[in-house]
Amino acid sequence: MDPKRLSSSSQQQVRLRKRTKREWRPLEDRSCTDLPWFLLFTVFCVGMGSICGFTIVTGGAARLVFGYDSYGNTCGQRNEQIEGVRLSGLDHSDRKFVFFLDPCNIDIVQRKIKSMALCVSLCPTEELKTYQDLKRFAMFNGSELCSYELAGHKYPGLPERFTKCPKLPVPPSKPLPVFNRCTPVDISCYARFAEAVVTFVGDNSVLHRLIAGVAASKEIIIGLCVLALVLSMILMVIIRYISAVLVWILTSLVVLGSLAGTSVLWWLYIDHRLYGNDTSTKVTKEGKEEVEVSRDSSQALLVYAVAATVFTIILLLLMLFMRKRVALTIALFHVAGKVFIHLPLLTLQPFVTFLALLLFWIYWILVLLFLGTTGNPVQNEETGLTEFRLTGPLQYLTWYHAVGLVWISEFILACQQMTVAGAVVTYYFTRDKNRLPVTPILSSVLRLVRYHLGTVAKGSFIITLVKIPRLVLMYIHNQLKGKENACARCLLKTCICCLWCLEKCLNYLNQNAYAATAINSTSFCTSARDAFVILVENALRVATINAVGDFVLFLGKILIVTTTAFAGVLLLNYQRDYAEWLLPLIIVCLFSFLVAHCFLSIFEIVVDVLFLCFAIDTKYNDGTPGKEFFMDKALMEFVESSRRLERAVERGRSRVKEAVSEGAEMKPMAPGTSSA
């Protein structure tokens, strides 16, 4: 045989293998994906842990937990001399508590206490009104509340007592359980600090009543939070059975609302036009300004009415052309309800994710506080107090830590998306639902940990690259509020908005890329490209599902919040032993929205993954032997109805063509012509 033919045939076989390899093969082969990104993420996490270790080794963690005085000495231990700082290097083994000479001296801008701090052996449990009381407390309890160089028995007569002794009267205080700080029992002096942090109220009485309301209604708050949790779980089940009625009712309400709004605007315009014509002749004698105002109002109403008419026409056309795709949304909602019945543990995913995020956030805040007390001792020029600050290259540790907050948080959320996608893919591509794995969610978690952590790390890093610039721009915008000109303000807001839109688009693409990885075990870029091609091929379906589905789920969240709030009003109004119940109601509403958002977001992820699986199924299978569908019965009915409709349309077109061809054949000969 010709060697050229052999080489060409071998090349064709190679191409065929590549083409076959690019086909979707659900759950057939597994391999590690994006391994370099997993190694990079591991190195980054080691760096995060090294920051925590650095703060512990250098004493920052000990200074935060045990506290330190204004001379750089850590309370409760023997200290080393700090060069250039007087009264440093003291032995505070028997002085375990931090006492502030003026605990109510708050820096509103920096949000910290500016008072001098000392290490004492005992916090004053009773109010000390005079310097004689300070002397008596030092002599009887052995706890000197003035600066270390002052003798306790000389407090009343020392001239330095006004600057180096606590401000009188000294309020009674108790040490905090973990952080050994002497905290005043009466927290009224912290009203300004609360105002600086929360920017809530300036009246202490209002704050006290709100706090009392929360304390008195804690049982009701817990009960309402449980109610929101139960309502969210019930709604996810109900959507399966009433999805058709719910979607069509909401769609009809939107259409009717737009028609009604357009009609009202046209009625207002016509009425204003007639009324303006009647009154214009009366007003022209008084002046022309009122006539011009009337004309401007009429023109504005005309613009609004025309814009509403255009919007309504576009909406009606979209509903007309997308009515079949609304049926697909209903079918996907129905199948999603079945998924939760077969995989009930999916409802626990929000709790697991929230617990993981909560633990990480607590760790991150603790390390951030450690960093605040780590570094070299620096004397504050304004107060003269010794503070610890990171200098030189070490100051970038805080920025590294901040990037870690965003990346690791996004990584945890991406792990949830990959876990849910893996479980839903296993459900969809298992023909016999009775032969599902015993623990498909656990199997999905194990596949994620074994094969796809690198893919999740890469996807979350891409989101981080977009989110960090947006957060930086938001911070700049807040810092320059009232100082920048209108052009700069508009430019900043435009950039923030564009980055937010890009982040949302990338989130949606990443979610589908994770689903593609769960199906085909391909790398992130390959999965994102494959998912993007599928989504582009079904662009109208994607738009309908996102528009109708997101709107339905948003209304579900509003329903849960309003139901919980209504129950809260009834229960809180029944309790008459306190005056304020606004803050408990706000807490309940926020928690109910958070719970509803977590649960319905899982539902939304399930619907999106089901759609991607459905699109892949219809692209590579047609129901013939050897290419049977994987889809559920509800989706099969949708496909069959779509095929019947397409066949009916084709038959109509063929009849039109036949009629046209018959008319052309029976057309009479033109006059003046004759046969040969």
XYZ file of C-alpha atoms in Angstrom:
676
model
C 0.000 0.000 0.000
C 0.986 3.595 -0.543
C 2.805 4.937 2.535
C 1.228 8.355 1.950
C -2.202 6.794 2.272
C -1.114 5.046 5.455
C 0.158 8.282 6.957
C -3.018 10.143 5.968
C -5.220 7.393 7.420
C -3.222 7.394 10.665
C -3.610 11.163 10.890
C -7.343 10.786 10.393
C -7.435 8.197 13.159
C -5.564 10.572 15.468
C -7.999 13.354 14.633
C -10.893 10.983 15.193
C -9.489 10.014 18.590
C -9.116 13.677 19.530
C -12.637 14.418 18.365
C -13.931 11.405 20.283
C -12.000 12.471 23.352
C -13.649 15.895 23.218
C -17.109 14.360 23.347
C -19.060 14.461 26.596
C -18.635 11.187 28.473
C -20.462 11.631 31.788
C -18.879 9.955 34.800
C -16.748 7.570 32.692
C -13.160 8.688 33.289
C -11.606 10.543 36.235
C -8.259 12.284 36.459
C -6.713 15.098 38.476
C -7.395 18.531 36.989
C -5.402 21.767 37.336
C -2.806 20.233 39.637
C -0.439 23.284 39.470
C -3.223 25.502 40.794
C -3.812 23.109 43.674
C -0.113 23.321 44.545
C -0.237 27.125 44.281
C -3.282 27.291 46.551
C -1.599 24.957 49.036
C 1.483 27.203 49.118
C -0.769 30.239 49.622
C -2.561 28.560 52.545
C 0.812 27.659 54.066
C 1.675 31.352 53.814
C -1.562 32.230 55.626
C -0.668 29.784 58.376
C 2.862 31.199 58.536
C 1.436 34.647 59.278
C -0.416 33.202 62.257
C 2.753 31.431 63.403
C 4.746 34.647 63.006
C 2.336 36.582 65.239
C 2.540 33.859 67.883
C 6.343 33.622 67.826
C 6.879 37.384 67.938
C 4.463 37.806 70.833
C 1.610 39.532 69.027
C -0.882 36.833 69.988
C 0.202 36.939 73.635
C -0.093 40.745 73.711
C -3.619 40.517 72.315
C -4.798 37.789 74.690
C -3.048 38.864 77.867
C -2.892 42.573 77.066
C -0.003 45.008 77.379
C 0.562 48.355 79.020
C 1.580 51.678 77.517
C 5.271 50.879 78.034
C 5.289 47.703 75.904
C 5.120 45.222 78.808
C 2.897 42.160 78.401
C 0.722 41.555 81.445
C 1.045 38.319 83.367
C 4.666 37.536 82.457
C 8.280 38.671 82.815
C 9.257 41.134 80.065
C 12.501 42.103 78.384
C 13.838 45.638 78.216
C 12.841 47.590 75.074
C 15.561 49.944 73.946
C 14.557 53.568 74.272
C 11.320 52.892 76.182
C 11.327 53.750 79.867
C 9.569 51.510 82.392
C 9.809 48.582 79.977
C 11.198 45.177 80.928
C 9.138 44.916 84.139
C 8.098 41.699 85.804
C 4.303 41.545 85.611
C 3.907 37.933 86.671
C 1.440 38.951 89.402
C -0.248 41.675 87.332
C -2.575 39.860 84.944
C -5.167 42.507 84.086
C -5.060 45.589 81.870
C -6.462 48.739 83.473
C -7.191 51.917 81.457
C -6.836 55.221 83.282
C -9.619 56.747 81.176
C -11.535 53.895 79.532
C -14.071 56.259 77.959
C -11.444 58.258 76.037
C -12.368 56.944 72.606
C -10.807 57.887 69.283
C -13.839 58.079 66.970
C -11.771 57.995 63.758
C -9.336 55.217 64.684
C -11.971 53.440 66.813
C -9.645 52.644 69.696
C -9.016 53.662 73.304
C -6.476 56.491 73.643
C -6.068 56.154 77.384
C -2.878 55.064 79.129
C -2.946 51.361 80.029
C -1.340 49.695 83.063
C -0.990 46.125 84.241
C -2.706 45.615 87.617
C -3.245 42.652 89.875
C -6.905 43.426 90.584
C -9.678 45.411 88.891
C -11.585 47.874 91.110
C -14.968 46.317 91.824
C -16.329 49.418 93.580
C -16.412 53.065 92.560
C -13.364 55.074 93.704
C -14.260 58.764 94.083
C -11.136 60.321 95.604
C -7.371 59.845 95.612
C -7.701 58.623 99.198
C -9.818 55.789 97.817
C -7.055 55.059 95.294
C -4.502 54.958 98.113
C -6.725 52.712 100.243
C -7.304 50.352 97.294
C -3.538 50.133 96.640
C -2.677 49.514 100.295
C -5.368 46.916 101.049
C -5.489 45.054 97.721
C -1.901 45.536 96.553
C -3.106 46.838 93.172
C -1.686 50.245 92.261
C -3.852 52.050 89.726
C -1.428 54.905 88.987
C 1.737 54.798 86.891
C 4.465 52.435 88.073
C 6.920 55.143 89.218
C 4.397 56.572 91.700
C 4.206 55.129 95.211
C 0.724 54.114 96.332
C 0.864 55.708 99.786
C 1.726 59.109 98.243
C -1.167 59.307 95.744
C -3.140 62.144 97.433
C -0.209 64.581 97.540
C 1.673 63.912 94.304
C 1.476 66.648 91.616
C 1.593 63.974 88.856
C -1.681 62.453 90.078
C -3.736 64.466 87.570
C -1.928 63.004 84.524
C -0.637 59.600 85.693
C -3.571 58.450 87.822
C -7.006 57.367 86.619
C -9.684 59.935 85.953
C -12.021 60.319 88.931
C -14.398 58.844 89.738
C -13.082 55.401 88.790
C -16.078 53.286 87.731
C -16.421 49.714 89.019
C -15.140 47.175 86.508
C -14.794 43.455 85.877
C -12.204 41.565 83.823
C -13.299 40.076 80.511
C -13.433 36.241 80.568
C -10.770 35.628 77.888
C -9.148 38.986 77.201
C -8.008 40.200 80.601
C -9.139 43.825 80.334
C -10.817 45.705 83.168
C -14.131 46.703 81.596
C -16.540 49.150 83.317
C -19.725 47.503 84.547
C -21.752 50.495 83.349
C -21.257 50.616 79.585
C -22.915 53.998 79.158
C -19.526 55.635 78.612
C -19.121 53.503 75.487
C -22.088 55.154 73.765
C -19.738 57.264 71.644
C -17.767 54.180 70.689
C -20.983 52.416 69.691
C -21.898 55.476 67.668
C -18.521 55.386 65.925
C -18.737 51.691 65.071
C -22.411 51.342 64.324
C -23.425 54.968 63.697
C -26.695 54.050 65.326
C -28.061 56.479 67.904
C -26.875 59.396 69.976
C -29.403 58.860 72.742
C -28.290 56.277 75.276
C -31.844 55.655 76.463
C -32.915 54.492 72.992
C -29.930 52.141 72.776
C -30.691 50.713 76.208
C -34.340 50.121 75.314
C -33.388 48.374 72.066
C -30.904 46.113 73.840
C -33.484 45.381 76.519
C -35.990 44.477 73.815
C -33.567 41.978 72.256
C -32.759 40.443 75.650
C -36.440 40.123 76.596
C -37.461 38.544 73.273
C -34.592 36.123 72.702
C -36.932 33.088 72.824
C -39.222 34.650 70.214
C -36.244 35.528 68.001
C -34.992 31.935 68.121
C -38.479 30.614 67.353
C -38.917 32.939 64.382
C -35.510 31.960 63.009
C -36.546 28.299 63.195
C -39.801 29.261 61.438
C -37.833 30.866 58.588
C -35.757 27.692 58.307
C -38.857 25.473 58.124
C -40.565 27.771 55.606
C -37.517 27.661 53.343
C -37.473 23.867 53.343
C -41.236 23.678 52.731
C -41.046 26.145 49.845
C -38.408 24.049 48.082
C -40.799 21.070 48.183
C -43.874 23.093 47.209
C -42.181 24.587 44.139
C -42.007 21.096 42.631
C -45.776 20.599 42.724
C -46.989 24.108 41.868
C -44.163 25.207 39.584
C -46.409 25.417 36.496
C -49.137 27.419 38.216
C -46.626 29.597 40.049
C -44.549 30.489 36.986
C -47.541 31.233 34.739
C -49.291 33.295 37.420
C -46.196 35.388 38.024
C -45.578 35.793 34.295
C -49.189 36.871 33.760
C -48.955 39.330 36.642
C -45.843 40.902 35.121
C -47.526 41.247 31.714
C -50.752 42.624 33.195
C -48.796 45.015 35.387
C -46.880 46.388 32.428
C -50.114 46.776 30.421
C -51.821 48.518 33.319
C -48.873 50.852 33.893
C -48.731 51.765 30.220
C -52.475 52.438 30.118
C -52.289 54.665 33.193
C -49.440 56.698 31.705
C -51.343 57.238 28.445
C -54.472 58.190 30.390
C -52.494 60.704 32.451
C -50.957 62.139 29.296
C -54.323 62.554 27.539
C -55.921 63.986 30.668
C -53.060 66.396 31.215
C -53.110 67.410 27.551
C -56.847 68.196 27.668
C -56.553 69.922 31.033
C -53.562 71.924 29.809
C -55.415 73.071 26.715
C -58.378 74.241 28.821
C -56.281 76.206 31.279
C -53.630 77.574 28.964
C -55.917 80.371 27.731
C -56.594 81.432 31.304
C -52.998 81.416 32.374
C -51.427 83.231 29.441
C -52.677 86.575 30.756
C -50.836 86.068 34.045
C -47.586 84.876 32.531
C -45.897 82.484 30.144
C -43.887 80.545 32.731
C -46.791 78.403 33.918
C -47.665 77.517 30.326
C -44.074 76.372 29.723
C -44.174 74.261 32.884
C -47.407 72.647 31.709
C -45.864 71.883 28.326
C -42.772 70.354 29.948
C -44.946 68.100 32.108
C -46.959 67.028 29.093
C -43.799 66.194 27.145
C -42.395 64.240 30.091
C -45.595 62.195 30.363
C -45.450 61.525 26.628
C -41.870 60.260 26.918
C -42.792 58.017 29.848
C -45.840 56.646 28.035
C -43.894 55.920 24.842
C -41.080 54.233 26.807
C -43.606 52.105 28.735
C -45.326 51.163 25.465
C -42.050 50.066 23.894
C -41.175 48.051 27.016
C -44.604 46.384 27.031
C -44.413 45.497 23.325
C -40.941 44.006 23.784
C -42.172 42.075 26.817
C -45.179 40.700 24.930
C -43.006 39.664 21.990
C -40.547 37.960 24.336
C -43.368 36.102 26.049
C -44.771 35.097 22.653
C -41.492 33.737 21.327
C -40.262 32.310 24.653
C -43.432 30.593 25.835
C -41.954 27.163 25.023
C -38.857 27.989 27.016
C -40.984 29.011 29.984
C -42.322 25.454 29.826
C -38.715 24.228 30.038
C -38.215 26.329 33.189
C -41.297 24.703 34.716
C -40.002 21.236 33.858
C -36.580 22.019 35.361
C -38.209 23.267 38.559
C -40.208 20.041 38.728
C -37.107 17.887 38.272
C -35.171 19.996 40.807
C -37.850 19.179 43.372
C -37.321 15.487 42.614
C -33.579 15.926 43.085
C -34.111 17.195 46.622
C -36.439 14.278 47.355
C -33.824 11.753 46.178
C -30.930 13.740 47.713
C -32.373 15.306 50.890
C -28.921 15.947 52.325
C -28.480 18.717 49.752
C -30.490 20.907 52.122
C -27.615 20.632 54.618
C -25.109 22.150 52.204
C -25.878 25.760 53.242
C -25.228 24.865 56.892
C -21.944 23.105 56.105
C -20.774 25.991 53.920
C -21.831 28.609 56.464
C -20.070 26.711 59.260
C -16.875 26.484 57.187
C -17.035 30.187 56.335
C -17.761 31.104 59.951
C -14.788 29.133 61.269
C -12.487 30.645 58.660
C -13.744 34.183 59.329
C -13.194 33.753 63.077
C -9.658 32.535 62.401
C -9.055 35.409 59.975
C -10.271 38.054 62.455
C -8.129 36.600 65.252
C -5.009 36.642 63.074
C -5.844 40.194 61.989
C -6.042 41.211 65.645
C -2.760 39.421 66.252
C -1.214 41.471 63.450
C -2.475 44.630 65.155
C -0.284 43.862 68.177
C 2.701 42.504 66.232
C 5.787 44.358 65.099
C 8.297 46.808 66.475
C 7.488 49.092 69.431
C 6.791 52.639 68.250
C 6.037 55.618 70.467
C 2.933 57.569 69.463
C 3.862 61.247 69.107
C 0.384 62.486 70.073
C -0.238 60.382 73.171
C 3.309 59.320 74.078
C 2.135 55.724 74.424
C 4.026 52.724 73.079
C 2.353 50.838 70.241
C 3.410 47.860 68.127
C 3.396 48.341 64.362
C 4.601 46.371 61.374
C 7.306 48.254 59.501
C 9.221 47.678 56.284
C 8.314 44.634 54.184
C 6.371 43.141 57.100
C 3.571 45.681 56.609
C 2.548 43.803 53.453
C 1.539 40.841 55.600
C -1.776 42.589 56.215
C -2.415 42.866 52.459
C -1.523 39.208 51.985
C -3.939 38.363 54.773
C -6.665 40.473 53.137
C -6.233 38.675 49.790
C -6.497 35.394 51.669
C -9.878 36.434 53.052
C -11.320 36.858 49.547
C -9.637 33.881 47.869
C -10.309 31.301 50.580
C -13.908 32.494 51.042
C -14.512 32.140 47.315
C -12.779 28.745 47.419
C -15.204 27.511 50.091
C -18.202 28.741 48.089
C -16.794 27.126 44.941
C -16.397 23.817 46.798
C -20.105 23.979 47.603
C -20.946 24.589 43.941
C -18.738 21.701 42.814
C -20.222 19.371 45.454
C -23.809 20.190 44.478
C -22.943 19.938 40.768
C -21.321 16.534 41.247
C -24.341 15.170 43.114
C -26.827 16.514 40.543
C -24.742 15.190 37.629
C -24.684 11.749 39.255
C -28.464 11.891 39.645
C -29.099 13.030 36.063
C -26.798 10.607 34.275
C -27.952 7.564 36.251
C -30.691 6.023 34.126
C -32.195 3.936 36.897
C -32.759 6.312 39.811
C -33.196 3.348 42.144
C -29.529 2.483 41.551
C -28.137 5.785 42.732
C -25.096 5.566 45.027
C -25.920 5.242 48.695
C -24.313 8.592 49.466
C -24.039 10.572 46.193
C -23.194 13.784 48.055
C -20.366 12.118 49.963
C -19.157 10.585 46.690
C -19.190 14.052 45.133
C -17.149 15.434 48.039
C -14.611 12.615 47.716
C -14.287 13.217 43.943
C -13.774 16.906 44.628
C -11.042 16.294 47.204
C -9.317 13.616 45.157
C -9.456 15.125 41.658
C -10.749 18.679 41.356
C -9.427 20.935 44.138
C -7.102 22.582 41.615
C -10.051 23.469 39.367
C -11.907 25.018 42.288
C -8.795 26.963 43.312
C -8.345 28.342 39.800
C -11.981 29.381 39.441
C -12.054 31.099 42.831
C -8.793 32.912 42.030
C -10.353 34.386 38.872
C -13.242 35.741 40.961
C -10.708 37.136 43.440
C -8.906 39.023 40.661
C -12.163 40.834 39.866
C -13.490 41.274 43.388
C -10.379 42.851 44.953
C -10.196 45.815 42.510
C -13.915 46.410 43.051
C -13.471 46.444 46.824
C -10.486 48.798 46.502
C -12.510 51.177 44.317
C -15.397 51.061 46.792
C -12.996 51.920 49.609
C -11.556 54.838 47.594
C -15.060 56.054 46.795
C -16.024 56.034 50.483
C -12.832 57.802 51.496
C -13.280 60.516 48.867
C -16.988 61.003 49.490
C -17.735 64.713 49.270
C -14.212 65.574 48.079
C -14.124 64.365 44.472
C -15.772 66.166 41.577
C -18.831 64.908 39.731
C -16.811 63.440 36.846
C -14.530 61.412 39.142
C -17.505 60.208 41.183
C -19.344 59.072 38.040
C -16.210 57.338 36.729
C -15.676 55.475 40.012
C -19.295 54.329 40.163
C -19.136 53.204 36.527
C -15.999 51.140 37.165
C -17.520 49.602 40.296
C -20.706 48.722 38.412
C -18.792 47.201 35.473
C -16.637 45.095 37.796
C -19.745 43.946 39.657
C -21.404 42.861 36.389
C -18.213 41.086 35.300
C -18.039 39.300 38.650
C -21.648 38.071 38.313
C -21.017 36.810 34.775
C -17.844 35.017 35.847
C -19.666 33.474 38.797
C -22.295 32.036 36.467
C -19.675 30.780 33.999
C -17.594 29.274 36.819
C -20.615 27.435 38.158
C -21.256 25.850 34.769
C -17.527 25.111 34.397
C -17.626 23.188 37.692
C -20.615 21.221 36.406
C -18.740 20.434 33.174
C -15.761 19.291 35.230
C -18.039 17.069 37.317
C -19.384 15.529 34.084
C -16.243 15.102 31.983
C -13.365 15.499 34.476
C -11.675 18.186 32.351
C -9.574 21.155 33.446
C -11.119 24.499 34.319
C -10.385 26.266 31.026
C -11.573 23.320 28.933
C -14.715 22.957 31.033
C -15.421 26.688 30.875
C -15.038 26.661 27.078
C -17.278 23.615 26.666
C -19.920 25.040 29.000
C -19.775 28.411 27.244
C -20.371 26.761 23.854
C -23.384 24.890 25.219
C -24.783 28.057 26.807
C -24.332 30.090 23.607
C -26.103 27.400 21.590
C -29.030 27.680 24.030
C -28.857 31.424 24.656
C -32.618 32.047 24.584
C -33.272 29.147 26.936
C -30.585 30.424 29.304
C -32.092 33.919 29.288
C -35.575 32.580 29.999
C -34.470 30.274 32.792
C -32.390 32.986 34.463
C -35.083 35.655 34.089
C -38.146 33.609 35.048
C -36.365 31.323 37.500
C -34.516 34.073 39.354
C -37.704 36.143 39.549
C -39.669 33.233 41.020
C -36.949 32.460 43.557
C -36.652 36.148 44.484
C -40.383 36.282 45.156
C -39.964 33.129 47.231
C -37.375 34.889 49.376
C -39.690 37.887 49.794
C -42.545 35.542 50.742
C -40.479 33.881 53.469
C -39.269 37.220 54.871
C -42.747 38.786 54.901
C -44.349 35.693 56.470
C -41.705 35.587 59.194
C -41.998 39.340 59.759
C -45.804 39.093 60.037
C -45.496 36.301 62.604
C -42.873 38.386 64.409
C -45.162 41.419 64.590
C -47.942 39.295 66.083
C -45.698 37.627 68.660
C -43.679 40.712 69.583
C -46.797 42.839 69.910
C -48.202 40.213 72.258
C -45.226 40.731 74.584
C -45.975 43.876 76.581
C -43.087 43.858 79.054
C -40.835 46.096 76.938
C -41.377 49.105 74.718
C -39.067 48.581 71.733
C -39.314 45.556 69.415
C -37.982 47.136 66.233
C -34.457 45.726 66.615
C -35.641 42.115 67.277
C -37.852 42.334 64.196
C -34.941 43.608 62.076
C -32.743 40.765 63.341
C -35.433 38.215 62.479
C -35.964 39.661 58.978
C -32.236 39.686 58.220
C -31.800 36.115 59.423
C -34.870 34.890 57.517
C -33.603 36.503 54.302
C -30.170 34.933 54.849
C -31.698 31.479 55.387
C -34.042 31.822 52.397
C -31.173 33.044 50.223
C -28.960 30.102 51.223
C -31.634 27.469 50.558
C -33.016 28.939 47.344
C -29.488 29.580 46.066
C -28.875 25.828 46.344
C -32.135 25.311 44.438
C -30.916 27.751 41.779
C -27.606 25.892 41.427
C -29.499 22.616 40.993
C -31.681 24.131 38.252
C -28.650 25.528 36.394
C -26.781 22.208 36.543
C -29.886 20.338 35.394
C -30.202 22.661 32.407
C -26.570 22.098 31.391
C -27.062 18.329 31.651
C -30.303 18.605 29.650
C -28.607 20.653 26.912
C -25.767 18.100 26.673
C -28.256 15.232 26.647
C -30.327 16.686 23.798
C -27.199 17.575 21.802
C -25.582 14.122 21.826
C -28.635 11.867 22.180
C -31.843 11.616 20.170
C -33.709 8.745 21.816
C -32.736 6.122 19.232
C -31.209 2.778 20.279
C -27.666 3.383 21.456
C -28.387 7.084 21.990
C -31.096 6.934 24.629
C -31.855 10.020 26.683
C -30.772 10.286 30.321
C -33.407 12.902 31.190
C -36.321 12.671 33.573
C -39.885 11.932 32.439
C -40.947 15.588 32.838
C -38.114 16.754 30.575
C -38.881 13.911 28.143
C -42.464 15.168 27.853
C -41.148 18.648 27.107
C -38.893 17.276 24.349
C -41.744 15.245 22.838
C -44.107 18.227 22.835
C -41.399 20.356 21.225
C -40.849 17.721 18.540
C -44.600 17.466 17.830
C -44.752 21.227 17.482
C -41.751 21.258 15.157
C -43.302 18.473 13.012
C -46.552 20.432 12.811
C -44.653 23.532 11.704
C -42.745 21.526 9.100
C -45.970 20.032 7.758
C -47.445 23.521 7.468
C -44.408 24.753 5.587
C -44.469 21.781 3.226
C -48.152 22.369 2.460
C -47.437 26.020 1.698
C -44.623 25.012 -0.649
C -46.852 22.468 -2.397
C -49.593 25.042 -2.844
C -47.115 27.528 -4.252
C -45.675 24.957 -6.656
C -49.144 23.848 -7.808
C -50.100 27.463 -8.420
C -46.978 27.944 -10.534
C -47.720 24.834 -12.597
C -51.356 25.850 -13.279
C -50.452 29.434 -14.220
C -51.956 30.258 -17.686
C -49.740 31.117 -20.601
C -49.152 34.768 -21.250
C -51.120 36.289 -24.140
C -49.249 36.554 -27.416
C -47.442 33.274 -26.976
C -48.152 30.137 -28.909
C -46.971 26.638 -28.867
C -44.397 25.533 -31.295
